[in-house]
Amino acid sequence: MVTLTEVAKRARVTAATVSNVLRNREKVRPETAERVLKAISELGYRPNLNARALAEGRSSTLALMLSNLSNPFYPEFVLAAERAARKAGHFLMVCNTDDDAEIGRAYLNQIAGTLADGVLVMNTDIAINELCISAMHSAPILLAMWEHPEAPPALPCIAVDFARAGALAAGHLLELGHREIGMLVGDGCGGLQDARSNGFRAALREAGVETDTSAELVVRDSIDSGYAACMRLMASKPSLTAIFATNDLLAIGAGQALMSMGRAIPGDVSVIGITDIQLAHQVHPALTTVAINTTAIAELSIERLIRLIQQPSQAPEMVLAPPPELVVRASTGVRRSRAR
Amino acid sequence: MVTLTEVAKRARVTAATVSNVLRNREKVRPETAERVLKAISELGYRPNLNARALAEGRSSTLALMLSNLSNPFYPEFVLAAERAARKAGHFLMVCNTDDDAEIGRAYLNQIAGTLADGVLVMNTDIAINELCISAMHSAPILLAMWEHPEAPPALPCIAVDFARAGALAAGHLLELGHREIGMLVGDGCGGLQDARSNGFRAALREAGVETDTSAELVVRDSIDSGYAACMRLMASKPSLTAIFATNDLLAIGAGQALMSMGRAIPGDVSVIGITDIQLAHQVHPALTTVAINTTAIAELSIERLIRLIQQPSQAPEMVLAPPPELVVRASTGVRRSRAR
DNA sequence: GTGAAAGCGCTAACAG
DNA sequence: CTGTTAGCGCTTTCAC
């Protein structure tokens, strides 16, 4: 490995000068700089980022902690976060906790403040106060997707108005004439998605439509369980004309269930989800959903985290993500009077 | 930040002793060790991994470079690789190059040998000889999924027999009586998947079935393009009774296209892919495919990379991944005589 | 067993 | 502008 000192020797200067060339070229005479640059390329010198991190007291890498990469939402978030981090001159370390709080804890202890200057947390399986303790004696921690804007947590966070997302979904279905609506509530790696379901229910109530709790099912986040749950739901409540799922995975599963039961979408039953993952528009019929703008949230998260690293603030700030937006595609339609 | 020295002071020993306690407890008297441990927990000491990396000359983090996380295959691979790395006491840094060789180069230059002790490369957009150069003066590089076992590259690699995967797919379709088979060949972030298509064609020829090059389409890796390509294919060759796609994404897209054309699967047309990504069994009808055992490949990759770091070998070794296996699900069936 | 000392590769004052 | 001098926090000989 080629070191700074070797470069310095070859350029007949000292390490400090080489270091200066590498960062602010200001205080170095052009011809000296050139000599140094020449030595660098001749030797194929590459700075040791560990040494730099140690000396500078910061590593310029960020960590992103999430529960399980197998939910397609996360890769999408990671993709955007990685881009944002890279653009800001940081590396991104992905820490998958495998739905295991123990692993999350271990990661946090090892990484925060040493390998990573800050960490973005998407897990909800690790208690907030525990995270706070970590944050105390290490590095800034930011909650990347807080689902309850009305109740700011003790940590800085990006809040997403999921209640509104639920309400938008409800509004759309109501407008199409649906009154008997089944509901699939996700309870996967991200925790129970109750902000979404509450928002949905509230909107229904507000419109004077009574909500039928027997048409609600809480299920794990996955296409498979959405499929199974929808099967059960339609069996017990065949008169439903629409299905609202708190996330796209469930909605997609539900759609497949309906199709395999011979129910047309949206002819017989409409389906709507939340998030707008890639799959949502790749599936047929394309899924109507409420988009939360994953990219924007990821970028915002990275930006705030970096800011937090540069100037740690005492009061945990909550910043609101752009509001969710309804994306109408092919899986929802006007309720048809039932004639079978 | 609590340092080793502070712990040492509190335990009334010296840094060296604390360090000894932290690793091999052998040469330290039990009562001293206990005092040190007590100090560590009282102070909430957490080792600075940067400093350790610098002193030890290795960082115990591995890098995984891939072209684009938005292909669902990659998250699956990352998931498995992360687990394997973690179990082996390493961190995993995910480097998404966004299909940009420039970014890949930058990552390699910055990370290899400093932040990461070794790099797992899945990109094919970066020329091998370029990678070799990087490997020369930095850290071990391993190609995680080499598609041409018959032609070992100049770098250590895990080779997957994709030609065999193609042949298995062909065998399955032939057995079901299919003779007119359309082919979708992926050319996405992973490069043209010709080993797979060649294996498929060879198997067909061997069985005396003539391959119709006008029923082949080269397309980008995605559900969308699989969908579009299948539409075109069926329009120009309506007599096809089966579709072989070099990966599941294309196959899934093709399946959706067929269904939206009113063709039953597998009643009218059979569909088969390669890889066996999660989605393959979540889609309806569940996709018949040739599984490559992603998890095993990821684990093998990590294992070999770690070995390479511990004992660098001069001759780039190629190790063969477990052979692909046919997974029969619901998207393929016996060819029915056409009666329309 | 434990301590003292040197050094990993780099940065950051401060002199000159 | 450039060199000198100290570290950053940890590991690792080598004495004691």
Tab-separated table of C-alpha atoms in Angstrom, chain A residues 59-65 81 84-86 88-95 111 115-120 301-303 305-306 309, chain B residues 93:
chain	number	residue	atom	x	y	z
A	59	SER	CA	-15.814	8.641	8.633
A	60	SER	CA	-18.067	10.094	5.948
A	61	THR	CA	-20.134	6.978	5.895
A	62	LEU	CA	-23.760	6.780	6.903
A	63	ALA	CA	-25.584	3.703	8.049
A	64	LEU	CA	-29.082	2.707	7.064
A	65	MET	CA	-30.692	0.247	9.409
A	81	ALA	CA	-30.699	6.894	-0.104
A	84	ALA	CA	-28.313	10.888	-2.136
A	85	ALA	CA	-25.518	9.868	0.195
A	86	ARG	CA	-23.089	9.420	-2.645
A	88	ALA	CA	-23.221	14.323	-0.691
A	89	GLY	CA	-19.855	12.597	-0.555
A	90	HIS	CA	-20.818	9.846	1.830
A	91	PHE	CA	-20.868	6.090	1.684
A	92	LEU	CA	-23.918	4.165	2.752
A	93	MET	CA	-23.684	1.053	4.826
A	94	VAL	CA	-26.787	-1.079	4.729
A	95	CYS	CA	-27.540	-2.854	7.961
A	111	ILE	CA	-21.236	1.173	13.990
A	115	LEU	CA	-17.800	3.306	11.231
A	116	ALA	CA	-20.724	5.592	10.585
A	117	ASP	CA	-21.146	9.243	11.413
A	118	GLY	CA	-24.864	8.907	11.632
A	119	VAL	CA	-27.539	6.318	11.263
A	120	LEU	CA	-30.876	6.282	9.538
A	301	SER	CA	-33.628	11.694	5.356
A	302	ILE	CA	-30.072	11.764	4.107
A	303	GLU	CA	-30.056	15.520	3.935
A	305	LEU	CA	-29.004	13.306	8.829
A	306	ILE	CA	-26.005	15.015	7.313
A	309	ILE	CA	-23.977	15.418	11.913
B	93	MET	CA	-21.176	-2.272	2.536
